[in-house]
mmCIF file of C-alpha atoms in Angstrom:
data_model
loop_
_atom_site.group_PDB
_atom_site.id
_atom_site.type_symbol
_atom_site.label_atom_id
_atom_site.label_comp_id
_atom_site.label_asym_id
_atom_site.label_seq_id
_atom_site.Cartn_x
_atom_site.Cartn_y
_atom_site.Cartn_z
ATOM 1 C CA UNK F 1 -7.079 -30.071 -38.483
ATOM 2 C CA UNK F 2 -4.606 -27.198 -38.319
ATOM 3 C CA UNK F 3 -1.495 -27.860 -40.398
ATOM 4 C CA UNK F 4 -0.650 -24.540 -42.061
ATOM 5 C CA UNK F 5 -0.397 -21.317 -40.051
ATOM 6 C CA UNK F 6 0.038 -17.748 -41.271
ATOM 7 C CA UNK F 7 1.724 -15.303 -38.886
ATOM 8 C CA UNK F 8 0.881 -11.742 -39.857
ATOM 9 C CA UNK F 9 3.376 -9.823 -37.757
ATOM 10 C CA UNK F 10 6.546 -11.571 -36.608
ATOM 11 C CA UNK F 11 7.636 -9.421 -33.679
ATOM 12 C CA UNK F 12 8.054 -10.385 -30.037
ATOM 13 C CA UNK F 13 4.677 -12.123 -29.628
ATOM 14 C CA UNK F 14 4.302 -13.451 -33.159
ATOM 15 C CA UNK F 15 7.914 -14.606 -33.240
ATOM 16 C CA UNK F 16 7.704 -16.245 -29.823
ATOM 17 C CA UNK F 17 4.507 -17.997 -30.861
ATOM 18 C CA UNK F 18 6.187 -19.318 -33.993
ATOM 19 C CA UNK F 19 9.192 -20.586 -32.031
ATOM 20 C CA UNK F 20 6.986 -22.253 -29.415
ATOM 21 C CA UNK F 21 4.776 -23.940 -32.010
ATOM 22 C CA UNK F 22 7.683 -25.215 -34.079
ATOM 23 C CA UNK F 23 9.325 -26.535 -30.920
ATOM 24 C CA UNK F 24 6.293 -28.517 -29.777
ATOM 25 C CA UNK F 25 4.588 -29.210 -33.126
ATOM 26 C CA UNK F 26 7.262 -29.779 -35.781
ATOM 27 C CA UNK F 27 4.561 -31.058 -38.141
ATOM 28 C CA UNK F 28 3.167 -27.535 -38.600
ATOM 29 C CA UNK F 29 4.079 -25.279 -41.526
ATOM 30 C CA UNK F 30 4.395 -21.554 -40.737
ATOM 31 C CA UNK F 31 4.341 -18.720 -43.250
ATOM 32 C CA UNK F 32 5.188 -15.185 -42.134
ATOM 33 C CA UNK F 33 4.305 -11.719 -43.336
ATOM 34 C CA UNK F 34 6.158 -8.626 -42.121
ATOM 35 C CA UNK F 35 8.870 -6.251 -43.319
ATOM 36 C CA UNK F 36 11.480 -7.990 -45.520
ATOM 37 C CA UNK F 37 14.270 -7.540 -42.948
ATOM 38 C CA UNK F 38 12.077 -8.993 -40.196
ATOM 39 C CA UNK F 39 11.199 -11.976 -42.376
ATOM 40 C CA UNK F 40 14.876 -12.579 -43.126
ATOM 41 C CA UNK F 41 15.579 -12.746 -39.384
ATOM 42 C CA UNK F 42 12.496 -14.916 -38.816
ATOM 43 C CA UNK F 43 13.754 -17.506 -41.306
ATOM 44 C CA UNK F 44 17.246 -17.337 -39.798
ATOM 45 C CA UNK F 45 15.886 -17.884 -36.249
ATOM 46 C CA UNK F 46 13.680 -20.747 -37.364
ATOM 47 C CA UNK F 47 10.424 -18.942 -36.568
ATOM 48 C CA UNK F 48 8.853 -19.564 -39.982
ATOM 49 C CA UNK F 49 9.383 -21.894 -42.906
ATOM 50 C CA UNK F 50 8.751 -19.360 -45.643
ATOM 51 C CA UNK F 51 7.809 -15.738 -46.181
ATOM 52 C CA UNK F 52 4.964 -14.067 -48.032
ATOM 53 C CA UNK F 53 5.162 -10.861 -50.040
ATOM 54 C CA UNK F 54 1.577 -9.835 -49.243
ATOM 55 C CA UNK F 55 -1.013 -10.627 -46.566
ATOM 56 C CA UNK F 56 -3.126 -12.317 -49.257
ATOM 57 C CA UNK F 57 -0.268 -14.659 -50.175
ATOM 58 C CA UNK F 58 0.302 -15.483 -46.493
ATOM 59 C CA UNK F 59 -3.275 -16.519 -45.704
ATOM 60 C CA UNK F 60 -4.352 -18.154 -48.966
ATOM 61 C CA UNK F 61 -3.714 -21.745 -47.856
ATOM 62 C CA UNK F 62 -3.666 -21.247 -44.079
ATOM 63 C CA UNK F 63 -5.809 -23.271 -41.708
ATOM 64 C CA UNK F 64 -5.051 -20.765 -38.947
ATOM 65 C CA UNK F 65 -4.254 -17.063 -39.341
ATOM 66 C CA UNK F 66 -2.691 -15.226 -36.392
ATOM 67 C CA UNK F 67 -2.801 -11.416 -36.425
ATOM 68 C CA UNK F 68 0.141 -10.279 -34.284
ATOM 69 C CA UNK F 69 0.138 -6.578 -35.131
ATOM 70 C CA UNK F 70 -0.964 -3.443 -33.222
ATOM 71 C CA UNK F 71 -4.688 -2.765 -32.946
ATOM 72 C CA UNK F 72 -4.775 0.004 -35.545
ATOM 73 C CA UNK F 73 -3.214 -1.960 -38.424
ATOM 74 C CA UNK F 74 -5.164 -5.039 -37.337
ATOM 75 C CA UNK F 75 -8.482 -3.465 -38.348
ATOM 76 C CA UNK F 76 -7.199 -2.770 -41.857
ATOM 77 C CA UNK F 77 -5.537 -6.157 -42.100
ATOM 78 C CA UNK F 78 -8.771 -8.004 -41.285
ATOM 79 C CA UNK F 79 -10.459 -6.348 -44.245
ATOM 80 C CA UNK F 80 -7.478 -6.933 -46.533
ATOM 81 C CA UNK F 81 -7.293 -10.682 -45.941
ATOM 82 C CA UNK F 82 -11.041 -11.353 -45.938
ATOM 83 C CA UNK F 83 -11.404 -12.225 -49.680
ATOM 84 C CA UNK F 84 -8.378 -14.542 -49.605
ATOM 85 C CA UNK F 85 -9.200 -16.800 -46.646
ATOM 86 C CA UNK F 86 -10.044 -20.389 -47.466
ATOM 87 C CA UNK F 87 -13.331 -21.824 -46.270
ATOM 88 C CA UNK F 88 -13.073 -23.397 -42.849
ATOM 89 C CA UNK F 89 -10.078 -21.329 -41.745
ATOM 90 C CA UNK F 90 -9.790 -19.910 -38.251
ATOM 91 C CA UNK F 91 -8.546 -16.359 -37.665
ATOM 92 C CA UNK F 92 -7.301 -15.139 -34.299
ATOM 93 C CA UNK F 93 -5.355 -12.199 -32.883
ATOM 94 C CA UNK F 94 -3.123 -11.424 -29.893
ATOM 95 C CA UNK F 95 -4.378 -7.949 -28.997
ATOM 96 C CA UNK F 96 -5.203 -6.839 -25.452
ATOM 97 C CA UNK F 97 -8.569 -5.283 -26.391
ATOM 98 C CA UNK F 98 -11.215 -7.575 -27.803
ATOM 99 C CA UNK F 99 -14.552 -5.803 -28.453
ATOM 100 C CA UNK F 100 -13.515 -3.619 -31.443
ATOM 101 C CA UNK F 101 -11.521 -6.442 -33.037
ATOM 102 C CA UNK F 102 -14.371 -8.929 -32.669
ATOM 103 C CA UNK F 103 -16.801 -6.362 -34.087
ATOM 104 C CA UNK F 104 -14.557 -5.644 -37.086
ATOM 105 C CA UNK F 105 -14.042 -9.347 -37.757
ATOM 106 C CA UNK F 106 -17.791 -9.955 -37.612
ATOM 107 C CA UNK F 107 -18.355 -7.174 -40.125
ATOM 108 C CA UNK F 108 -15.683 -7.932 -42.742
ATOM 109 C CA UNK F 109 -14.837 -11.647 -42.586
ATOM 110 C CA UNK F 110 -16.839 -14.154 -44.639
ATOM 111 C CA UNK F 111 -19.217 -16.496 -42.862
ATOM 112 C CA UNK F 112 -17.130 -19.458 -44.025
ATOM 113 C CA UNK F 113 -14.341 -18.661 -41.530
ATOM 114 C CA UNK F 114 -14.287 -18.475 -37.735
ATOM 115 C CA UNK F 115 -12.785 -15.590 -35.770
ATOM 116 C CA UNK F 116 -11.581 -16.285 -32.234
ATOM 117 C CA UNK F 117 -10.273 -13.353 -30.237
ATOM 118 C CA UNK F 118 -7.040 -14.074 -28.410
ATOM 119 C CA UNK F 119 -4.947 -12.365 -25.740
ATOM 120 C CA UNK F 120 -1.781 -13.988 -24.384
ATOM 121 C CA UNK F 121 -0.935 -12.364 -21.046
ATOM 122 C CA UNK F 122 2.775 -12.474 -21.781
ATOM 123 C CA UNK F 123 5.441 -9.988 -22.725
ATOM 124 C CA UNK F 124 9.030 -8.933 -22.196
ATOM 125 C CA UNK F 125 10.945 -5.818 -21.235
ATOM 126 C CA UNK F 126 12.140 -5.419 -24.834
ATOM 127 C CA UNK F 127 10.073 -5.929 -27.959
ATOM 128 C CA UNK F 128 10.854 -7.057 -31.471
ATOM 129 C CA UNK F 129 11.738 -10.368 -33.062
ATOM 130 C CA UNK F 130 15.302 -10.200 -31.750
ATOM 131 C CA UNK F 131 13.905 -10.831 -28.253
ATOM 132 C CA UNK F 132 11.437 -13.567 -29.224
ATOM 133 C CA UNK F 133 11.602 -16.632 -27.012
ATOM 134 C CA UNK F 134 9.942 -20.040 -27.289
ATOM 135 C CA UNK F 135 9.325 -19.960 -23.513
ATOM 136 C CA UNK F 136 7.458 -16.634 -23.512
ATOM 137 C CA UNK F 137 4.070 -18.290 -22.992
ATOM 138 C CA UNK F 138 5.111 -20.855 -20.368
ATOM 139 C CA UNK F 139 2.507 -20.720 -17.569
ATOM 140 C CA UNK F 140 1.024 -17.505 -18.976
ATOM 141 C CA UNK F 141 -2.735 -17.073 -19.111
ATOM 142 C CA UNK F 142 -3.915 -17.097 -22.728
ATOM 143 C CA UNK F 143 -7.449 -15.744 -23.149
ATOM 144 C CA UNK F 144 -9.583 -17.061 -25.989
ATOM 145 C CA UNK F 145 -12.906 -15.379 -26.786
ATOM 146 C CA UNK F 146 -15.435 -17.769 -28.329
ATOM 147 C CA UNK F 147 -17.055 -16.318 -31.463
ATOM 148 C CA UNK F 148 -20.473 -14.749 -31.428
ATOM 149 C CA UNK F 149 -23.502 -16.742 -32.497
ATOM 150 C CA UNK F 150 -25.524 -15.500 -35.511
ATOM 151 C CA UNK F 151 -27.851 -13.595 -33.162
ATOM 152 C CA UNK F 152 -24.873 -11.750 -31.640
ATOM 153 C CA UNK F 153 -24.772 -13.651 -28.358
ATOM 154 C CA UNK F 154 -21.526 -15.321 -27.214
ATOM 155 C CA UNK F 155 -21.129 -18.988 -28.105
ATOM 156 C CA UNK F 156 -21.543 -21.491 -25.302
ATOM 157 C CA UNK F 157 -18.085 -22.215 -23.886
ATOM 158 C CA UNK F 158 -18.599 -25.971 -23.764
ATOM 159 C CA UNK F 159 -19.591 -26.016 -27.417
ATOM 160 C CA UNK F 160 -16.588 -23.858 -28.319
ATOM 161 C CA UNK F 161 -14.233 -26.211 -26.477
ATOM 162 C CA UNK F 162 -15.631 -29.173 -28.401
ATOM 163 C CA UNK F 163 -15.400 -27.417 -31.784
ATOM 164 C CA UNK F 164 -11.985 -25.791 -31.327
ATOM 165 C CA UNK F 165 -9.934 -28.604 -29.821
ATOM 166 C CA UNK F 166 -7.147 -27.999 -32.365
ATOM 167 C CA UNK F 167 -6.803 -24.294 -31.554
ATOM 168 C CA UNK F 168 -6.966 -24.879 -27.801
ATOM 169 C CA UNK F 169 -4.427 -27.683 -28.143
ATOM 170 C CA UNK F 170 -2.029 -25.421 -30.051
ATOM 171 C CA UNK F 171 -2.244 -22.737 -27.368
ATOM 172 C CA UNK F 172 -1.649 -25.296 -24.647
ATOM 173 C CA UNK F 173 1.316 -26.676 -26.609
ATOM 174 C CA UNK F 174 3.083 -23.334 -26.076
ATOM 175 C CA UNK F 175 2.909 -23.903 -22.308
ATOM 176 C CA UNK F 176 0.111 -21.384 -21.785
ATOM 177 C CA UNK F 177 -2.992 -21.922 -19.647
ATOM 178 C CA UNK F 178 -6.213 -21.275 -21.580
ATOM 179 C CA UNK F 179 -8.974 -19.111 -20.119
ATOM 180 C CA UNK F 180 -12.239 -18.752 -22.045
ATOM 181 C CA UNK F 181 -13.744 -15.294 -21.676
ATOM 182 C CA UNK F 182 -16.262 -13.259 -23.671
ATOM 183 C CA UNK F 183 -15.077 -9.929 -25.197
ATOM 184 C CA UNK F 184 -17.083 -7.568 -22.934
ATOM 185 C CA UNK F 185 -15.887 -8.920 -19.570
ATOM 186 C CA UNK F 186 -12.385 -9.387 -20.990
ATOM 187 C CA UNK F 187 -12.039 -5.704 -21.818
ATOM 188 C CA UNK F 188 -13.320 -4.564 -18.431
ATOM 189 C CA UNK F 189 -11.006 -6.967 -16.615
ATOM 190 C CA UNK F 190 -8.053 -5.989 -18.811
ATOM 191 C CA UNK F 191 -8.781 -2.330 -18.068
ATOM 192 C CA UNK F 192 -8.674 -2.978 -14.321
ATOM 193 C CA UNK F 193 -5.714 -5.369 -14.107
ATOM 194 C CA UNK F 194 -3.542 -4.260 -17.047
ATOM 195 C CA UNK F 195 -4.401 -0.938 -18.655
ATOM 196 C CA UNK F 196 -5.138 1.054 -15.484
ATOM 197 C CA UNK F 197 -1.998 -0.244 -13.691
ATOM 198 C CA UNK F 198 0.072 0.908 -16.687
ATOM 199 C CA UNK F 199 -1.301 4.434 -16.396
ATOM 200 C CA UNK F 200 -0.861 4.379 -12.617
ATOM 201 C CA UNK F 201 2.771 3.298 -12.954
ATOM 202 C CA UNK F 202 3.434 6.106 -15.425
ATOM 203 C CA UNK F 203 1.706 8.642 -13.168
ATOM 204 C CA UNK F 204 3.543 7.474 -10.033
ATOM 205 C CA UNK F 205 6.894 7.638 -11.811
ATOM 206 C CA UNK F 206 6.144 11.063 -13.294
ATOM 207 C CA UNK F 207 5.143 12.305 -9.854
ATOM 208 C CA UNK F 208 8.422 11.059 -8.382
ATOM 209 C CA UNK F 209 10.456 12.613 -11.169
ATOM 210 C CA UNK F 210 8.686 15.955 -10.655
ATOM 211 C CA UNK F 211 9.386 16.023 -6.892
ATOM 212 C CA UNK F 212 11.337 19.135 -5.758
ATOM 213 C CA UNK F 213 14.042 16.924 -4.255
ATOM 214 C CA UNK F 214 14.113 14.664 -7.293
ATOM 215 C CA UNK F 215 17.566 13.090 -6.880
ATOM 216 C CA UNK F 216 17.034 12.069 -3.253
ATOM 217 C CA UNK F 217 13.508 10.897 -4.063
ATOM 218 C CA UNK F 218 14.689 8.587 -6.840
ATOM 219 C CA UNK F 219 17.525 7.208 -4.701
ATOM 220 C CA UNK F 220 14.988 6.178 -2.076
ATOM 221 C CA UNK F 221 12.434 4.949 -4.607
ATOM 222 C CA UNK F 222 13.595 1.340 -4.467
ATOM 223 C CA UNK F 223 11.910 -1.811 -3.209
ATOM 224 C CA UNK F 224 8.158 -1.641 -3.489
ATOM 225 C CA UNK F 225 8.083 1.644 -5.402
ATOM 226 C CA UNK F 226 10.469 0.318 -8.004
ATOM 227 C CA UNK F 227 8.420 -2.859 -8.405
ATOM 228 C CA UNK F 228 5.152 -0.908 -8.692
ATOM 229 C CA UNK F 229 6.569 1.349 -11.415
ATOM 230 C CA UNK F 230 8.534 -1.229 -13.423
ATOM 231 C CA UNK F 231 6.014 -1.157 -16.271
ATOM 232 C CA UNK F 232 6.378 2.636 -16.535
ATOM 233 C CA UNK F 233 9.292 1.868 -18.882
ATOM 234 C CA UNK F 234 6.872 0.576 -21.511
ATOM 235 C CA UNK F 235 6.922 2.808 -24.656
ATOM 236 C CA UNK F 236 3.807 4.817 -25.477
ATOM 237 C CA UNK F 237 3.774 3.432 -29.018
ATOM 238 C CA UNK F 238 2.642 0.086 -27.620
ATOM 239 C CA UNK F 239 -0.205 1.687 -25.679
ATOM 240 C CA UNK F 240 -1.698 4.333 -27.954
ATOM 241 C CA UNK F 241 -4.142 2.057 -29.774
ATOM 242 C CA UNK F 242 -4.998 0.151 -26.580
ATOM 243 C CA UNK F 243 -5.913 3.309 -24.671
ATOM 244 C CA UNK F 244 -8.049 4.567 -27.538
ATOM 245 C CA UNK F 245 -9.800 1.234 -28.145
ATOM 246 C CA UNK F 246 -10.565 0.522 -24.473
ATOM 247 C CA UNK F 247 -11.177 4.067 -23.279
ATOM 248 C CA UNK F 248 -14.625 3.411 -21.764
ATOM 249 C CA UNK F 249 -13.672 0.485 -19.507
ATOM 250 C CA UNK F 250 -10.441 2.246 -18.492
ATOM 251 C CA UNK F 251 -12.373 5.365 -17.453
ATOM 252 C CA UNK F 252 -14.781 3.157 -15.492
ATOM 253 C CA UNK F 253 -11.832 1.560 -13.715
ATOM 254 C CA UNK F 254 -10.400 5.008 -12.979
ATOM 255 C CA UNK F 255 -13.713 6.047 -11.462
ATOM 256 C CA UNK F 256 -13.848 3.044 -9.144
ATOM 257 C CA UNK F 257 -10.247 3.580 -8.087
ATOM 258 C CA UNK F 258 -10.791 7.296 -7.458
ATOM 259 C CA UNK F 259 -13.724 6.490 -5.163
ATOM 260 C CA UNK F 260 -11.669 3.890 -3.295
ATOM 261 C CA UNK F 261 -8.710 6.244 -2.918
ATOM 262 C CA UNK F 262 -10.931 9.009 -1.585
ATOM 263 C CA UNK F 263 -12.388 6.659 1.033
ATOM 264 C CA UNK F 264 -8.901 5.576 2.086
ATOM 265 C CA UNK F 265 -7.771 9.204 2.281
ATOM 266 C CA UNK F 266 -10.714 10.063 4.552
ATOM 267 C CA UNK F 267 -9.906 7.144 6.863
ATOM 268 C CA UNK F 268 -6.325 8.369 7.194
ATOM 269 C CA UNK F 269 -7.330 11.996 7.713
ATOM 270 C CA UNK F 270 -9.810 10.988 10.399
ATOM 271 C CA UNK F 271 -7.287 8.741 12.136
ATOM 272 C CA UNK F 272 -9.509 5.694 11.622
ATOM 273 C CA UNK F 273 -6.705 3.196 12.148
ATOM 274 C CA UNK F 274 -9.039 0.282 12.835
ATOM 275 C CA UNK F 275 -10.722 0.874 9.463
ATOM 276 C CA UNK F 276 -7.327 1.016 7.763
ATOM 277 C CA UNK F 277 -6.285 -2.184 9.502
ATOM 278 C CA UNK F 278 -9.404 -3.866 8.141
ATOM 279 C CA UNK F 279 -8.554 -2.507 4.684
ATOM 280 C CA UNK F 280 -5.051 -3.975 4.903
ATOM 281 C CA UNK F 281 -6.404 -7.324 6.081
ATOM 282 C CA UNK F 282 -8.984 -7.476 3.292
ATOM 283 C CA UNK F 283 -6.389 -6.549 0.664
ATOM 284 C CA UNK F 284 -3.952 -9.175 1.913
ATOM 285 C CA UNK F 285 -6.644 -11.852 1.955
ATOM 286 C CA UNK F 286 -7.804 -10.912 -1.540
ATOM 287 C CA UNK F 287 -4.277 -10.996 -2.939
ATOM 288 C CA UNK F 288 -3.598 -14.395 -1.408
ATOM 289 C CA UNK F 289 -6.708 -15.630 -3.186
ATOM 290 C CA UNK F 290 -5.567 -14.616 -6.669
ATOM 291 C CA UNK F 291 -3.853 -17.900 -7.633
ATOM 292 C CA UNK F 292 -6.564 -20.079 -6.100
ATOM 293 C CA UNK F 293 -9.842 -18.415 -7.045
ATOM 294 C CA UNK F 294 -9.548 -18.488 -10.846
ATOM 295 C CA UNK F 295 -12.373 -20.324 -12.647
ATOM 296 C CA UNK F 296 -13.002 -21.681 -16.135
ATOM 297 C CA UNK F 297 -10.089 -23.366 -17.892
ATOM 298 C CA UNK F 298 -7.355 -21.593 -15.956
ATOM 299 C CA UNK F 299 -5.513 -24.093 -13.803
ATOM 300 C CA UNK F 300 -4.242 -22.363 -10.637
ATOM 301 C CA UNK F 301 -0.772 -23.137 -9.336
ATOM 302 C CA UNK F 302 -0.045 -24.369 -5.820
ATOM 303 C CA UNK F 303 2.326 -21.875 -4.199
ATOM 304 C CA UNK F 304 5.181 -22.495 -1.781
ATOM 305 C CA UNK F 305 6.968 -19.571 -0.115
ATOM 306 C CA UNK F 306 10.666 -19.777 0.804
ATOM 307 C CA UNK F 307 12.391 -17.123 2.898
ATOM 308 C CA UNK F 308 15.458 -15.946 0.945
ATOM 309 C CA UNK F 309 18.719 -14.753 2.428
ATOM 310 C CA UNK F 310 20.512 -12.005 0.518
ATOM 311 C CA UNK F 311 23.539 -14.039 -0.519
ATOM 312 C CA UNK F 312 24.987 -15.459 -3.758
ATOM 313 C CA UNK F 313 23.845 -18.907 -4.785
ATOM 314 C CA UNK F 314 20.757 -19.027 -2.567
ATOM 315 C CA UNK F 315 18.287 -19.592 -5.406
ATOM 316 C CA UNK F 316 20.556 -22.211 -6.958
ATOM 317 C CA UNK F 317 20.465 -24.226 -3.739
ATOM 318 C CA UNK F 318 16.657 -23.982 -3.537
ATOM 319 C CA UNK F 319 16.242 -25.131 -7.121
ATOM 320 C CA UNK F 320 18.691 -27.978 -6.571
ATOM 321 C CA UNK F 321 16.630 -29.292 -3.636
ATOM 322 C CA UNK F 322 13.452 -29.179 -5.725
ATOM 323 C CA UNK F 323 15.216 -30.844 -8.658
ATOM 324 C CA UNK F 324 16.522 -33.633 -6.454
ATOM 325 C CA UNK F 325 12.942 -34.228 -5.295
ATOM 326 C CA UNK F 326 11.983 -34.765 -8.967
ATOM 327 C CA UNK F 327 9.632 -31.757 -8.944
ATOM 328 C CA UNK F 328 9.039 -29.183 -11.649
ATOM 329 C CA UNK F 329 8.739 -25.492 -10.727
ATOM 330 C CA UNK F 330 6.071 -23.993 -13.026
ATOM 331 C CA UNK F 331 6.490 -20.388 -11.901
ATOM 332 C CA UNK F 332 8.884 -18.429 -9.695
ATOM 333 C CA UNK F 333 8.811 -14.889 -8.293
ATOM 334 C CA UNK F 334 10.950 -12.944 -5.827
ATOM 335 C CA UNK F 335 8.820 -10.916 -3.423
ATOM 336 C CA UNK F 336 11.198 -8.202 -2.176
ATOM 337 C CA UNK F 337 10.518 -6.373 1.071
ATOM 338 C CA UNK F 338 13.307 -3.801 0.938
ATOM 339 C CA UNK F 339 16.765 -3.627 -0.554
ATOM 340 C CA UNK F 340 19.523 -5.704 1.038
ATOM 341 C CA UNK F 341 17.241 -7.652 3.365
ATOM 342 C CA UNK F 342 16.524 -10.705 1.254
ATOM 343 C CA UNK F 343 12.879 -11.488 0.695
ATOM 344 C CA UNK F 344 10.685 -14.429 -0.160
ATOM 345 C CA UNK F 345 10.608 -16.635 -3.228
ATOM 346 C CA UNK F 346 7.207 -17.791 -4.404
ATOM 347 C CA UNK F 347 7.467 -21.159 -6.145
ATOM 348 C CA UNK F 348 4.462 -22.320 -8.164
ATOM 349 C CA UNK F 349 3.763 -26.041 -8.633
ATOM 350 C CA UNK F 350 1.186 -27.807 -10.779
ATOM 351 C CA UNK F 351 -0.620 -29.590 -7.942
ATOM 352 C CA UNK F 352 -1.164 -29.368 -4.195
ATOM 353 C CA UNK F 353 0.601 -32.718 -3.834
ATOM 354 C CA UNK F 354 3.707 -31.386 -5.593
ATOM 355 C CA UNK F 355 3.660 -28.309 -3.359
ATOM 356 C CA UNK F 356 3.496 -30.485 -0.244
ATOM 357 C CA UNK F 357 6.407 -32.610 -1.449
ATOM 358 C CA UNK F 358 8.388 -29.436 -2.109
ATOM 359 C CA UNK F 359 7.689 -28.204 1.428
ATOM 360 C CA UNK F 360 8.935 -31.453 2.894
ATOM 361 C CA UNK F 361 12.095 -31.438 0.746
ATOM 362 C CA UNK F 362 12.905 -27.784 1.516
ATOM 363 C CA UNK F 363 12.292 -28.123 5.235
ATOM 364 C CA UNK F 364 14.449 -31.232 5.261
ATOM 365 C CA UNK F 365 17.260 -29.245 3.634
ATOM 366 C CA UNK F 366 17.063 -26.550 6.297
ATOM 367 C CA UNK F 367 15.122 -23.888 4.402
ATOM 368 C CA UNK F 368 12.252 -21.839 5.842
ATOM 369 C CA UNK F 369 9.344 -22.872 3.584
ATOM 370 C CA UNK F 370 5.587 -22.688 4.042
ATOM 371 C CA UNK F 371 2.205 -22.559 2.327
ATOM 372 C CA UNK F 372 0.237 -19.337 2.686
ATOM 373 C CA UNK F 373 -2.624 -21.201 4.288
ATOM 374 C CA UNK F 374 -0.213 -22.960 6.673
#
């Protein structure tokens, strides 16, 4: 059973994890390791119970050790804590690249402990403990990578689920949705859906900023362009280690994208509008399938779409109708078309039945609401 947890790194993710765990599992005891000023704030915010002067002191009695530091320091930290881990402890991390971390853990950690790679797909516009939030992981996908068997093959997922019920339960207690994934496919998927989009956003924004008519370009770069480049604001310091550690899969993803872009360019140059129409249709269909086609332990949400007028208080009225129907919105997103024209709110519900009840309540209140398949 997991009772004592060591948080090595108490920033945005580590701090949010501590807040979420203490909120839902007050029986746990959390010890933190970080800079002294960060630990002072962590105690003040109620993230941890006590602080440790060294990584060894933090992990000595821990049932679960969470490494919430950048990838570079994480490699060194794994080696530093290895002699001080108690037998039977579980070690996990929150990094967005898994293969090098899993390999390092396999090399330096004793056989008496278990390493489980972790990657919460959650973040915020601003980092640091000051912006930690107990709700950061609500409805976020949290990837867990089952450990490798002695022969180097991934552990059977069913066996992992049976052996790690405590760890899985803790992750679910934060509000996250667990997805079991082996390190190799994780890194290739992360390259395609996270790391490559970051580089594309940076490149698109740099291209706009370098345009000869820069001021007019940026004034018009609202709506979809702004949404596509939002993550371009992310600081390079957060990405350096990720880009180095996952270079191969990212380059593979670049290659596939370059081929696809070249094909699209040829269709446009040749005036093949029917081919482009098919491309649009296929892309729209694929995107609509994202929340429904997930497998494994990820529970998809049932989406309801509500046309939104561009006026104050609109969202409040929508939420009030859903609240009065005794329904819980698990996720919400505004899908903007262009500035000043309103848009569409996507409301995510736990079940299809809840989504149907929401449709009926919203339609009854005079809103334009529908399911994508309706």
